[in-house]
Amino acid sequence: DVKVTQSSRYLVKRTGEKVFLECVQDMDHENMFWYRQDPGLGLRLIYFSYDVKMKEKGDIPEGYSVSREKKERFSLILESASTNQTSMYLCASYGYNSPLHFGNGTRLTVT
Amino acid sequence: DQQVKQNSPSLSVQEGRISILNCDYTNSMFDYFLWYKKYPAEGPTFLISISSIKDKNEDGRFTVFLNKSAKHLSLHIVPSQPGDSAVYFCAARSSGNTPLVFGKGTRLSVIA
């Protein structure tokens, strides 16, 4: 069974802080993604990666960066957290011939 | 520009009846479609998928129908159960390593 693990379920950070959201998958998937979910807006793609050290911007990359140093790990970085980045953040991965599998999400509150 | 649209934000259905969730798409390059179910405070879980070479796929109580000419797909849940109450997301992508594009979701409430 595919497991996508996000390091924190809930986080509270202050405006201006640098925030790291970590995600690890155990199925040797090449493709990893970061989405955010907001009420009425659905799931919006922030960044994705098809391989180690590769990254691509999604639909809303502003204010975010990512790091993929190892195949199983994909980190989302908020360079300087702002209140409009308060959201549910979802990491996901898929491999060949498999659907996208999501982690349980990190609820981030920026005050 | 929304490529995947779920025009009903919410739907209420009586337990035991059929739930029909609809989804429209605009990108004719999409060839793989999925439905995800999401409970509060959890990540979405994969429910069922269909490729563009089919027009129907069934898995237990869940059936997805694809109408390519209308660029429309629907998810049927029969019979609906209270545990089906959740937000359902429709998603689509084109071939190759392209990300999924999601709709905004439909909140289904199954009333006992």
mmCIF file with all atom_site columns, C-alpha atoms in Angstrom:
data_model
loop_
_atom_site.group_PDB
_atom_site.id
_atom_site.type_symbol
_atom_site.label_atom_id
_atom_site.label_alt_id
_atom_site.label_comp_id
_atom_site.label_asym_id
_atom_site.label_entity_id
_atom_site.label_seq_id
_atom_site.pdbx_PDB_ins_code
_atom_site.Cartn_x
_atom_site.Cartn_y
_atom_site.Cartn_z
_atom_site.occupancy
_atom_site.B_iso_or_equiv
_atom_site.pdbx_formal_charge
_atom_site.auth_seq_id
_atom_site.auth_comp_id
_atom_site.auth_asym_id
_atom_site.auth_atom_id
_atom_site.pdbx_PDB_model_num
ATOM 1   C CA . ASP A 1 1   ? 0.000   0.000  0.000   1.00 0.00 ? 1   ASP A CA 1
ATOM 2   C CA . VAL A 1 2   ? 1.326   3.399  -1.001  1.00 0.00 ? 2   VAL A CA 1
ATOM 3   C CA . LYS A 1 3   ? 2.195   5.661  1.886   1.00 0.00 ? 3   LYS A CA 1
ATOM 4   C CA . VAL A 1 4   ? 2.711   9.396  1.532   1.00 0.00 ? 4   VAL A CA 1
ATOM 5   C CA . THR A 1 5   ? 3.697   10.914 4.853   1.00 0.00 ? 5   THR A CA 1
ATOM 6   C CA . GLN A 1 6   ? 3.597   14.597 5.670   1.00 0.00 ? 6   GLN A CA 1
ATOM 7   C CA . SER A 1 7   ? 5.665   15.488 8.708   1.00 0.00 ? 7   SER A CA 1
ATOM 8   C CA . SER A 1 8   ? 3.118   17.709 10.460  1.00 0.00 ? 8   SER A CA 1
ATOM 9   C CA . ARG A 1 9   ? -0.672  17.606 10.626  1.00 0.00 ? 9   ARG A CA 1
ATOM 10  C CA . TYR A 1 10  ? -0.986  21.096 12.108  1.00 0.00 ? 10  TYR A CA 1
ATOM 11  C CA . LEU A 1 11  ? 1.409   24.033 12.103  1.00 0.00 ? 11  LEU A CA 1
ATOM 12  C CA . VAL A 1 12  ? 1.104   27.567 13.413  1.00 0.00 ? 12  VAL A CA 1
ATOM 13  C CA . LYS A 1 13  ? 3.673   30.081 12.202  1.00 0.00 ? 13  LYS A CA 1
ATOM 14  C CA . ARG A 1 14  ? 4.161   33.831 12.389  1.00 0.00 ? 14  ARG A CA 1
ATOM 15  C CA . THR A 1 15  ? 4.175   36.203 9.453   1.00 0.00 ? 15  THR A CA 1
ATOM 16  C CA . GLY A 1 16  ? 7.650   36.463 7.937   1.00 0.00 ? 16  GLY A CA 1
ATOM 17  C CA . GLU A 1 17  ? 8.879   33.099 9.200   1.00 0.00 ? 17  GLU A CA 1
ATOM 18  C CA . LYS A 1 18  ? 10.496  30.598 6.847   1.00 0.00 ? 18  LYS A CA 1
ATOM 19  C CA . VAL A 1 19  ? 8.411   27.440 6.848   1.00 0.00 ? 19  VAL A CA 1
ATOM 20  C CA . PHE A 1 20  ? 9.381   23.939 5.734   1.00 0.00 ? 20  PHE A CA 1
ATOM 21  C CA . LEU A 1 21  ? 6.764   21.323 4.898   1.00 0.00 ? 21  LEU A CA 1
ATOM 22  C CA . GLU A 1 22  ? 8.198   17.844 4.447   1.00 0.00 ? 22  GLU A CA 1
ATOM 23  C CA . CYS A 1 23  ? 6.795   14.938 2.476   1.00 0.00 ? 23  CYS A CA 1
ATOM 24  C CA . VAL A 1 24  ? 8.085   11.399 2.095   1.00 0.00 ? 24  VAL A CA 1
ATOM 25  C CA . GLN A 1 25  ? 6.719   8.572  -0.061  1.00 0.00 ? 25  GLN A CA 1
ATOM 26  C CA . ASP A 1 26  ? 7.668   4.925  0.210   1.00 0.00 ? 26  ASP A CA 1
ATOM 27  C CA . MET A 1 27  ? 6.832   3.614  -3.274  1.00 0.00 ? 27  MET A CA 1
ATOM 28  C CA . ASP A 1 28  ? 9.827   4.822  -5.277  1.00 0.00 ? 28  ASP A CA 1
ATOM 29  C CA . HIS A 1 29  ? 7.576   7.157  -7.278  1.00 0.00 ? 29  HIS A CA 1
ATOM 30  C CA . GLU A 1 30  ? 9.262   9.519  -9.712  1.00 0.00 ? 30  GLU A CA 1
ATOM 31  C CA . ASN A 1 31  ? 6.516   12.129 -9.647  1.00 0.00 ? 31  ASN A CA 1
ATOM 32  C CA . MET A 1 32  ? 5.715   14.249 -6.607  1.00 0.00 ? 32  MET A CA 1
ATOM 33  C CA . PHE A 1 33  ? 3.408   17.226 -6.178  1.00 0.00 ? 33  PHE A CA 1
ATOM 34  C CA . TRP A 1 34  ? 2.406   19.940 -3.750  1.00 0.00 ? 34  TRP A CA 1
ATOM 35  C CA . TYR A 1 35  ? -1.188  21.240 -3.780  1.00 0.00 ? 35  TYR A CA 1
ATOM 36  C CA . ARG A 1 36  ? -3.063  23.578 -1.521  1.00 0.00 ? 36  ARG A CA 1
ATOM 37  C CA . GLN A 1 37  ? -6.756  23.259 -0.791  1.00 0.00 ? 37  GLN A CA 1
ATOM 38  C CA . ASP A 1 38  ? -8.915  26.249 0.050   1.00 0.00 ? 38  ASP A CA 1
ATOM 39  C CA . PRO A 1 39  ? -12.708 26.383 0.449   1.00 0.00 ? 39  PRO A CA 1
ATOM 40  C CA . GLY A 1 40  ? -14.408 27.105 -2.855  1.00 0.00 ? 40  GLY A CA 1
ATOM 41  C CA . LEU A 1 41  ? -11.130 26.940 -4.776  1.00 0.00 ? 41  LEU A CA 1
ATOM 42  C CA . GLY A 1 42  ? -10.512 23.193 -4.871  1.00 0.00 ? 42  GLY A CA 1
ATOM 43  C CA . LEU A 1 43  ? -7.007  21.804 -5.209  1.00 0.00 ? 43  LEU A CA 1
ATOM 44  C CA . ARG A 1 44  ? -4.447  24.112 -6.764  1.00 0.00 ? 44  ARG A CA 1
ATOM 45  C CA . LEU A 1 45  ? -1.015  22.953 -7.882  1.00 0.00 ? 45  LEU A CA 1
ATOM 46  C CA . ILE A 1 46  ? 1.942   24.807 -6.392  1.00 0.00 ? 46  ILE A CA 1
ATOM 47  C CA . TYR A 1 47  ? 4.986   22.875 -7.617  1.00 0.00 ? 47  TYR A CA 1
ATOM 48  C CA . PHE A 1 48  ? 5.806   19.422 -8.917  1.00 0.00 ? 48  PHE A CA 1
ATOM 49  C CA . SER A 1 49  ? 8.842   17.304 -9.617  1.00 0.00 ? 49  SER A CA 1
ATOM 50  C CA . TYR A 1 50  ? 9.423   14.458 -12.067 1.00 0.00 ? 50  TYR A CA 1
ATOM 51  C CA . ASP A 1 51  ? 12.790  13.411 -10.730 1.00 0.00 ? 51  ASP A CA 1
ATOM 52  C CA . VAL A 1 52  ? 15.467  14.189 -8.201  1.00 0.00 ? 52  VAL A CA 1
ATOM 53  C CA . LYS A 1 53  ? 16.670  17.786 -8.421  1.00 0.00 ? 53  LYS A CA 1
ATOM 54  C CA . MET A 1 54  ? 13.993  18.600 -10.987 1.00 0.00 ? 54  MET A CA 1
ATOM 55  C CA . LYS A 1 55  ? 11.153  20.989 -10.299 1.00 0.00 ? 55  LYS A CA 1
ATOM 56  C CA . GLU A 1 56  ? 8.379   22.629 -12.266 1.00 0.00 ? 56  GLU A CA 1
ATOM 57  C CA . LYS A 1 57  ? 6.090   25.501 -11.348 1.00 0.00 ? 57  LYS A CA 1
ATOM 58  C CA . GLY A 1 58  ? 2.426   24.765 -11.020 1.00 0.00 ? 58  GLY A CA 1
ATOM 59  C CA . ASP A 1 59  ? -0.437  27.235 -11.168 1.00 0.00 ? 59  ASP A CA 1
ATOM 60  C CA . ILE A 1 60  ? 0.370   29.214 -8.004  1.00 0.00 ? 60  ILE A CA 1
ATOM 61  C CA . PRO A 1 61  ? 4.133   29.078 -7.278  1.00 0.00 ? 61  PRO A CA 1
ATOM 62  C CA . GLU A 1 62  ? 4.517   32.637 -6.005  1.00 0.00 ? 62  GLU A CA 1
ATOM 63  C CA . GLY A 1 63  ? 5.851   32.784 -2.467  1.00 0.00 ? 63  GLY A CA 1
ATOM 64  C CA . TYR A 1 64  ? 6.911   29.120 -2.512  1.00 0.00 ? 64  TYR A CA 1
ATOM 65  C CA . SER A 1 65  ? 9.949   27.086 -3.445  1.00 0.00 ? 65  SER A CA 1
ATOM 66  C CA . VAL A 1 66  ? 10.683  23.360 -3.366  1.00 0.00 ? 66  VAL A CA 1
ATOM 67  C CA . SER A 1 67  ? 13.543  20.973 -2.871  1.00 0.00 ? 67  SER A CA 1
ATOM 68  C CA . ARG A 1 68  ? 13.968  17.401 -4.089  1.00 0.00 ? 68  ARG A CA 1
ATOM 69  C CA . GLU A 1 69  ? 17.379  16.099 -3.090  1.00 0.00 ? 69  GLU A CA 1
ATOM 70  C CA . LYS A 1 70  ? 16.251  12.481 -2.746  1.00 0.00 ? 70  LYS A CA 1
ATOM 71  C CA . LYS A 1 71  ? 13.681  10.560 -4.753  1.00 0.00 ? 71  LYS A CA 1
ATOM 72  C CA . GLU A 1 72  ? 11.449  9.816  -1.789  1.00 0.00 ? 72  GLU A CA 1
ATOM 73  C CA . ARG A 1 73  ? 11.405  13.305 -0.295  1.00 0.00 ? 73  ARG A CA 1
ATOM 74  C CA . PHE A 1 74  ? 9.824   16.517 -1.605  1.00 0.00 ? 74  PHE A CA 1
ATOM 75  C CA . SER A 1 75  ? 9.914   19.640 0.534   1.00 0.00 ? 75  SER A CA 1
ATOM 76  C CA . LEU A 1 76  ? 7.808   22.779 0.181   1.00 0.00 ? 76  LEU A CA 1
ATOM 77  C CA . ILE A 1 77  ? 9.324   25.997 1.480   1.00 0.00 ? 77  ILE A CA 1
ATOM 78  C CA . LEU A 1 78  ? 7.482   29.192 2.282   1.00 0.00 ? 78  LEU A CA 1
ATOM 79  C CA . GLU A 1 79  ? 10.268  31.755 2.083   1.00 0.00 ? 79  GLU A CA 1
ATOM 80  C CA . SER A 1 80  ? 8.476   34.384 4.165   1.00 0.00 ? 80  SER A CA 1
ATOM 81  C CA . ALA A 1 81  ? 5.104   33.186 5.407   1.00 0.00 ? 81  ALA A CA 1
ATOM 82  C CA . SER A 1 82  ? 2.120   35.468 4.922   1.00 0.00 ? 82  SER A CA 1
ATOM 83  C CA . THR A 1 83  ? -1.447  35.222 6.206   1.00 0.00 ? 83  THR A CA 1
ATOM 84  C CA . ASN A 1 84  ? -2.767  34.440 2.709   1.00 0.00 ? 84  ASN A CA 1
ATOM 85  C CA . GLN A 1 85  ? -0.719  31.236 2.835   1.00 0.00 ? 85  GLN A CA 1
ATOM 86  C CA . THR A 1 86  ? -2.929  29.901 5.614   1.00 0.00 ? 86  THR A CA 1
ATOM 87  C CA . SER A 1 87  ? -4.278  26.754 4.000   1.00 0.00 ? 87  SER A CA 1
ATOM 88  C CA . MET A 1 88  ? -4.351  22.957 3.866   1.00 0.00 ? 88  MET A CA 1
ATOM 89  C CA . TYR A 1 89  ? -1.240  21.720 2.066   1.00 0.00 ? 89  TYR A CA 1
ATOM 90  C CA . LEU A 1 90  ? -1.339  18.350 0.368   1.00 0.00 ? 90  LEU A CA 1
ATOM 91  C CA . CYS A 1 91  ? 1.592   16.346 -0.927  1.00 0.00 ? 91  CYS A CA 1
ATOM 92  C CA . ALA A 1 92  ? 1.033   13.617 -3.508  1.00 0.00 ? 92  ALA A CA 1
ATOM 93  C CA . SER A 1 93  ? 2.963   11.153 -5.627  1.00 0.00 ? 93  SER A CA 1
ATOM 94  C CA . TYR A 1 94  ? 2.446   8.691  -8.442  1.00 0.00 ? 94  TYR A CA 1
ATOM 95  C CA . GLY A 1 95  ? 4.468   6.199  -10.379 1.00 0.00 ? 95  GLY A CA 1
ATOM 96  C CA . TYR A 1 96  ? 3.999   4.406  -13.654 1.00 0.00 ? 96  TYR A CA 1
ATOM 97  C CA . ASN A 1 97  ? 0.412   3.283  -14.205 1.00 0.00 ? 97  ASN A CA 1
ATOM 98  C CA . SER A 1 98  ? -0.803  4.350  -10.795 1.00 0.00 ? 98  SER A CA 1
ATOM 99  C CA . PRO A 1 99  ? -3.204  7.072  -9.672  1.00 0.00 ? 99  PRO A CA 1
ATOM 100 C CA . LEU A 1 100 ? -2.084  10.014 -7.600  1.00 0.00 ? 100 LEU A CA 1
ATOM 101 C CA . HIS A 1 101 ? -1.781  9.179  -3.893  1.00 0.00 ? 101 HIS A CA 1
ATOM 102 C CA . PHE A 1 102 ? -2.092  11.917 -1.300  1.00 0.00 ? 102 PHE A CA 1
ATOM 103 C CA . GLY A 1 103 ? -0.735  12.397 2.176   1.00 0.00 ? 103 GLY A CA 1
ATOM 104 C CA . ASN A 1 104 ? -3.050  13.402 5.024   1.00 0.00 ? 104 ASN A CA 1
ATOM 105 C CA . GLY A 1 105 ? -2.269  17.062 4.637   1.00 0.00 ? 105 GLY A CA 1
ATOM 106 C CA . THR A 1 106 ? -0.761  19.801 6.775   1.00 0.00 ? 106 THR A CA 1
ATOM 107 C CA . ARG A 1 107 ? -3.085  22.486 8.078   1.00 0.00 ? 107 ARG A CA 1
ATOM 108 C CA . LEU A 1 108 ? -0.917  25.617 8.210   1.00 0.00 ? 108 LEU A CA 1
ATOM 109 C CA . THR A 1 109 ? -2.040  28.736 10.024  1.00 0.00 ? 109 THR A CA 1
ATOM 110 C CA . VAL A 1 110 ? -0.009  31.916 9.610   1.00 0.00 ? 110 VAL A CA 1
ATOM 111 C CA . THR A 1 111 ? -0.732  34.588 12.191  1.00 0.00 ? 111 THR A CA 1
ATOM 112 C CA . ASP B 2 1   ? -9.411  29.524 -17.033 1.00 0.00 ? 1   ASP B CA 1
ATOM 113 C CA . GLN B 2 2   ? -10.948 26.501 -15.398 1.00 0.00 ? 2   GLN B CA 1
ATOM 114 C CA . GLN B 2 3   ? -10.256 23.382 -17.405 1.00 0.00 ? 3   GLN B CA 1
ATOM 115 C CA . VAL B 2 4   ? -12.215 21.080 -15.084 1.00 0.00 ? 4   VAL B CA 1
ATOM 116 C CA . LYS B 2 5   ? -15.541 22.289 -13.755 1.00 0.00 ? 5   LYS B CA 1
ATOM 117 C CA . GLN B 2 6   ? -17.812 20.889 -11.109 1.00 0.00 ? 6   GLN B CA 1
ATOM 118 C CA . ASN B 2 7   ? -20.781 23.200 -11.277 1.00 0.00 ? 7   ASN B CA 1
ATOM 119 C CA . SER B 2 8   ? -22.627 21.888 -8.227  1.00 0.00 ? 8   SER B CA 1
ATOM 120 C CA . PRO B 2 9   ? -20.892 22.895 -4.988  1.00 0.00 ? 9   PRO B CA 1
ATOM 121 C CA . SER B 2 10  ? -23.168 20.621 -2.988  1.00 0.00 ? 10  SER B CA 1
ATOM 122 C CA . LEU B 2 11  ? -25.638 17.762 -3.326  1.00 0.00 ? 11  LEU B CA 1
ATOM 123 C CA . SER B 2 12  ? -27.997 16.095 -0.832  1.00 0.00 ? 12  SER B CA 1
ATOM 124 C CA . VAL B 2 13  ? -29.294 12.588 -1.394  1.00 0.00 ? 13  VAL B CA 1
ATOM 125 C CA . GLN B 2 14  ? -31.423 10.186 0.638   1.00 0.00 ? 14  GLN B CA 1
ATOM 126 C CA . GLU B 2 15  ? -29.729 7.034  1.880   1.00 0.00 ? 15  GLU B CA 1
ATOM 127 C CA . GLY B 2 16  ? -30.290 4.144  -0.535  1.00 0.00 ? 16  GLY B CA 1
ATOM 128 C CA . ARG B 2 17  ? -30.886 6.403  -3.546  1.00 0.00 ? 17  ARG B CA 1
ATOM 129 C CA . ILE B 2 18  ? -28.533 7.167  -6.403  1.00 0.00 ? 18  ILE B CA 1
ATOM 130 C CA . SER B 2 19  ? -26.009 10.016 -6.157  1.00 0.00 ? 19  SER B CA 1
ATOM 131 C CA . ILE B 2 20  ? -24.912 11.555 -9.451  1.00 0.00 ? 20  ILE B CA 1
ATOM 132 C CA . LEU B 2 21  ? -21.945 13.916 -9.439  1.00 0.00 ? 21  LEU B CA 1
ATOM 133 C CA . ASN B 2 22  ? -21.112 15.765 -12.626 1.00 0.00 ? 22  ASN B CA 1
ATOM 134 C CA . CYS B 2 23  ? -17.945 17.154 -14.125 1.00 0.00 ? 23  CYS B CA 1
ATOM 135 C CA . ASP B 2 24  ? -17.213 19.040 -17.356 1.00 0.00 ? 24  ASP B CA 1
ATOM 136 C CA . TYR B 2 25  ? -13.864 19.674 -18.980 1.00 0.00 ? 25  TYR B CA 1
ATOM 137 C CA . THR B 2 26  ? -12.663 21.968 -21.721 1.00 0.00 ? 26  THR B CA 1
ATOM 138 C CA . ASN B 2 27  ? -9.268  20.552 -22.716 1.00 0.00 ? 27  ASN B CA 1
ATOM 139 C CA . SER B 2 28  ? -9.701  18.032 -25.538 1.00 0.00 ? 28  SER B CA 1
ATOM 140 C CA . MET B 2 29  ? -6.186  16.692 -24.833 1.00 0.00 ? 29  MET B CA 1
ATOM 141 C CA . PHE B 2 30  ? -7.326  15.160 -21.539 1.00 0.00 ? 30  PHE B CA 1
ATOM 142 C CA . ASP B 2 31  ? -7.374  11.388 -21.841 1.00 0.00 ? 31  ASP B CA 1
ATOM 143 C CA . TYR B 2 32  ? -7.424  10.129 -18.258 1.00 0.00 ? 32  TYR B CA 1
ATOM 144 C CA . PHE B 2 33  ? -10.045 11.041 -15.688 1.00 0.00 ? 33  PHE B CA 1
ATOM 145 C CA . LEU B 2 34  ? -10.260 10.298 -11.985 1.00 0.00 ? 34  LEU B CA 1
ATOM 146 C CA . TRP B 2 35  ? -12.561 10.832 -9.030  1.00 0.00 ? 35  TRP B CA 1
ATOM 147 C CA . TYR B 2 36  ? -11.271 11.447 -5.525  1.00 0.00 ? 36  TYR B CA 1
ATOM 148 C CA . LYS B 2 37  ? -13.128 11.501 -2.250  1.00 0.00 ? 37  LYS B CA 1
ATOM 149 C CA . LYS B 2 38  ? -12.080 13.704 0.649   1.00 0.00 ? 38  LYS B CA 1
ATOM 150 C CA . TYR B 2 39  ? -13.112 13.668 4.280   1.00 0.00 ? 39  TYR B CA 1
ATOM 151 C CA . PRO B 2 40  ? -12.348 16.697 6.496   1.00 0.00 ? 40  PRO B CA 1
ATOM 152 C CA . ALA B 2 41  ? -8.779  16.828 7.855   1.00 0.00 ? 41  ALA B CA 1
ATOM 153 C CA . GLU B 2 42  ? -7.667  13.985 5.569   1.00 0.00 ? 42  GLU B CA 1
ATOM 154 C CA . GLY B 2 43  ? -6.003  13.834 2.176   1.00 0.00 ? 43  GLY B CA 1
ATOM 155 C CA . PRO B 2 44  ? -8.089  12.922 -0.883  1.00 0.00 ? 44  PRO B CA 1
ATOM 156 C CA . THR B 2 45  ? -8.337  9.215  -1.602  1.00 0.00 ? 45  THR B CA 1
ATOM 157 C CA . PHE B 2 46  ? -8.543  7.735  -5.084  1.00 0.00 ? 46  PHE B CA 1
ATOM 158 C CA . LEU B 2 47  ? -11.958 6.334  -5.929  1.00 0.00 ? 47  LEU B CA 1
ATOM 159 C CA . ILE B 2 48  ? -12.219 5.358  -9.572  1.00 0.00 ? 48  ILE B CA 1
ATOM 160 C CA . SER B 2 49  ? -10.738 6.296  -12.949 1.00 0.00 ? 49  SER B CA 1
ATOM 161 C CA . ILE B 2 50  ? -11.501 6.014  -16.643 1.00 0.00 ? 50  ILE B CA 1
ATOM 162 C CA . SER B 2 51  ? -9.388  6.406  -19.737 1.00 0.00 ? 51  SER B CA 1
ATOM 163 C CA . SER B 2 52  ? -10.665 8.089  -22.863 1.00 0.00 ? 52  SER B CA 1
ATOM 164 C CA . ILE B 2 53  ? -10.849 4.811  -24.772 1.00 0.00 ? 53  ILE B CA 1
ATOM 165 C CA . LYS B 2 54  ? -13.747 3.728  -22.548 1.00 0.00 ? 54  LYS B CA 1
ATOM 166 C CA . ASP B 2 55  ? -17.128 5.236  -21.837 1.00 0.00 ? 55  ASP B CA 1
ATOM 167 C CA . LYS B 2 56  ? -17.873 3.433  -18.588 1.00 0.00 ? 56  LYS B CA 1
ATOM 168 C CA . ASN B 2 57  ? -15.990 1.954  -15.678 1.00 0.00 ? 57  ASN B CA 1
ATOM 169 C CA . GLU B 2 58  ? -17.563 0.237  -12.718 1.00 0.00 ? 58  GLU B CA 1
ATOM 170 C CA . ASP B 2 59  ? -16.233 -0.661 -9.289  1.00 0.00 ? 59  ASP B CA 1
ATOM 171 C CA . GLY B 2 60  ? -18.766 -1.942 -6.807  1.00 0.00 ? 60  GLY B CA 1
ATOM 172 C CA . ARG B 2 61  ? -21.244 0.824  -5.981  1.00 0.00 ? 61  ARG B CA 1
ATOM 173 C CA . PHE B 2 62  ? -19.294 3.360  -8.045  1.00 0.00 ? 62  PHE B CA 1
ATOM 174 C CA . THR B 2 63  ? -19.596 3.851  -11.789 1.00 0.00 ? 63  THR B CA 1
ATOM 175 C CA . VAL B 2 64  ? -17.971 6.562  -13.875 1.00 0.00 ? 64  VAL B CA 1
ATOM 176 C CA . PHE B 2 65  ? -19.397 7.509  -17.265 1.00 0.00 ? 65  PHE B CA 1
ATOM 177 C CA . LEU B 2 66  ? -17.465 9.449  -19.895 1.00 0.00 ? 66  LEU B CA 1
ATOM 178 C CA . ASN B 2 67  ? -19.061 11.321 -22.793 1.00 0.00 ? 67  ASN B CA 1
ATOM 179 C CA . LYS B 2 68  ? -16.139 12.579 -24.888 1.00 0.00 ? 68  LYS B CA 1
ATOM 180 C CA . SER B 2 69  ? -18.233 14.444 -27.427 1.00 0.00 ? 69  SER B CA 1
ATOM 181 C CA . ALA B 2 70  ? -19.862 16.456 -24.644 1.00 0.00 ? 70  ALA B CA 1
ATOM 182 C CA . LYS B 2 71  ? -16.628 16.644 -22.624 1.00 0.00 ? 71  LYS B CA 1
ATOM 183 C CA . HIS B 2 72  ? -18.592 15.440 -19.637 1.00 0.00 ? 72  HIS B CA 1
ATOM 184 C CA . LEU B 2 73  ? -18.148 12.771 -17.025 1.00 0.00 ? 73  LEU B CA 1
ATOM 185 C CA . SER B 2 74  ? -20.269 11.673 -14.128 1.00 0.00 ? 74  SER B CA 1
ATOM 186 C CA . LEU B 2 75  ? -19.887 9.551  -11.029 1.00 0.00 ? 75  LEU B CA 1
ATOM 187 C CA . HIS B 2 76  ? -22.834 7.398  -9.949  1.00 0.00 ? 76  HIS B CA 1
ATOM 188 C CA . ILE B 2 77  ? -23.029 5.973  -6.451  1.00 0.00 ? 77  ILE B CA 1
ATOM 189 C CA . VAL B 2 78  ? -25.685 3.315  -5.960  1.00 0.00 ? 78  VAL B CA 1
ATOM 190 C CA . PRO B 2 79  ? -26.943 2.823  -3.316  1.00 0.00 ? 79  PRO B CA 1
ATOM 191 C CA . SER B 2 80  ? -25.754 5.898  -1.448  1.00 0.00 ? 80  SER B CA 1
ATOM 192 C CA . GLN B 2 81  ? -24.699 5.400  2.153   1.00 0.00 ? 81  GLN B CA 1
ATOM 193 C CA . PRO B 2 82  ? -24.142 7.924  4.981   1.00 0.00 ? 82  PRO B CA 1
ATOM 194 C CA . GLY B 2 83  ? -20.408 7.086  4.888   1.00 0.00 ? 83  GLY B CA 1
ATOM 195 C CA . ASP B 2 84  ? -20.302 8.439  1.332   1.00 0.00 ? 84  ASP B CA 1
ATOM 196 C CA . SER B 2 85  ? -20.799 11.947 2.702   1.00 0.00 ? 85  SER B CA 1
ATOM 197 C CA . ALA B 2 86  ? -17.626 13.768 1.674   1.00 0.00 ? 86  ALA B CA 1
ATOM 198 C CA . VAL B 2 87  ? -16.253 16.198 -0.886  1.00 0.00 ? 87  VAL B CA 1
ATOM 199 C CA . TYR B 2 88  ? -15.750 14.626 -4.305  1.00 0.00 ? 88  TYR B CA 1
ATOM 200 C CA . PHE B 2 89  ? -13.152 15.973 -6.713  1.00 0.00 ? 89  PHE B CA 1
ATOM 201 C CA . CYS B 2 90  ? -13.051 15.303 -10.410 1.00 0.00 ? 90  CYS B CA 1
ATOM 202 C CA . ALA B 2 91  ? -9.572  15.366 -12.000 1.00 0.00 ? 91  ALA B CA 1
ATOM 203 C CA . ALA B 2 92  ? -8.136  15.005 -15.478 1.00 0.00 ? 92  ALA B CA 1
ATOM 204 C CA . ARG B 2 93  ? -4.843  14.944 -17.303 1.00 0.00 ? 93  ARG B CA 1
ATOM 205 C CA . SER B 2 94  ? -3.390  14.461 -20.733 1.00 0.00 ? 94  SER B CA 1
ATOM 206 C CA . SER B 2 95  ? -0.907  11.736 -21.613 1.00 0.00 ? 95  SER B CA 1
ATOM 207 C CA . GLY B 2 96  ? 2.721   11.884 -20.613 1.00 0.00 ? 96  GLY B CA 1
ATOM 208 C CA . ASN B 2 97  ? 4.002   13.277 -17.356 1.00 0.00 ? 97  ASN B CA 1
ATOM 209 C CA . THR B 2 98  ? 1.443   16.007 -16.893 1.00 0.00 ? 98  THR B CA 1
ATOM 210 C CA . PRO B 2 99  ? -0.070  16.970 -13.555 1.00 0.00 ? 99  PRO B CA 1
ATOM 211 C CA . LEU B 2 100 ? -3.678  16.316 -12.692 1.00 0.00 ? 100 LEU B CA 1
ATOM 212 C CA . VAL B 2 101 ? -6.037  19.252 -12.990 1.00 0.00 ? 101 VAL B CA 1
ATOM 213 C CA . PHE B 2 102 ? -8.763  19.240 -10.350 1.00 0.00 ? 102 PHE B CA 1
ATOM 214 C CA . GLY B 2 103 ? -12.243 20.652 -10.209 1.00 0.00 ? 103 GLY B CA 1
ATOM 215 C CA . LYS B 2 104 ? -13.382 22.654 -7.188  1.00 0.00 ? 104 LYS B CA 1
ATOM 216 C CA . GLY B 2 105 ? -15.245 19.755 -5.676  1.00 0.00 ? 105 GLY B CA 1
ATOM 217 C CA . THR B 2 106 ? -18.837 18.804 -4.832  1.00 0.00 ? 106 THR B CA 1
ATOM 218 C CA . ARG B 2 107 ? -19.876 18.231 -1.232  1.00 0.00 ? 107 ARG B CA 1
ATOM 219 C CA . LEU B 2 108 ? -22.159 15.204 -1.054  1.00 0.00 ? 108 LEU B CA 1
ATOM 220 C CA . SER B 2 109 ? -24.412 14.733 1.954   1.00 0.00 ? 109 SER B CA 1
ATOM 221 C CA . VAL B 2 110 ? -26.208 11.412 2.266   1.00 0.00 ? 110 VAL B CA 1
ATOM 222 C CA . ILE B 2 111 ? -29.105 11.714 4.647   1.00 0.00 ? 111 ILE B CA 1
ATOM 223 C CA . ALA B 2 112 ? -30.246 8.699  6.648   1.00 0.00 ? 112 ALA B CA 1
#
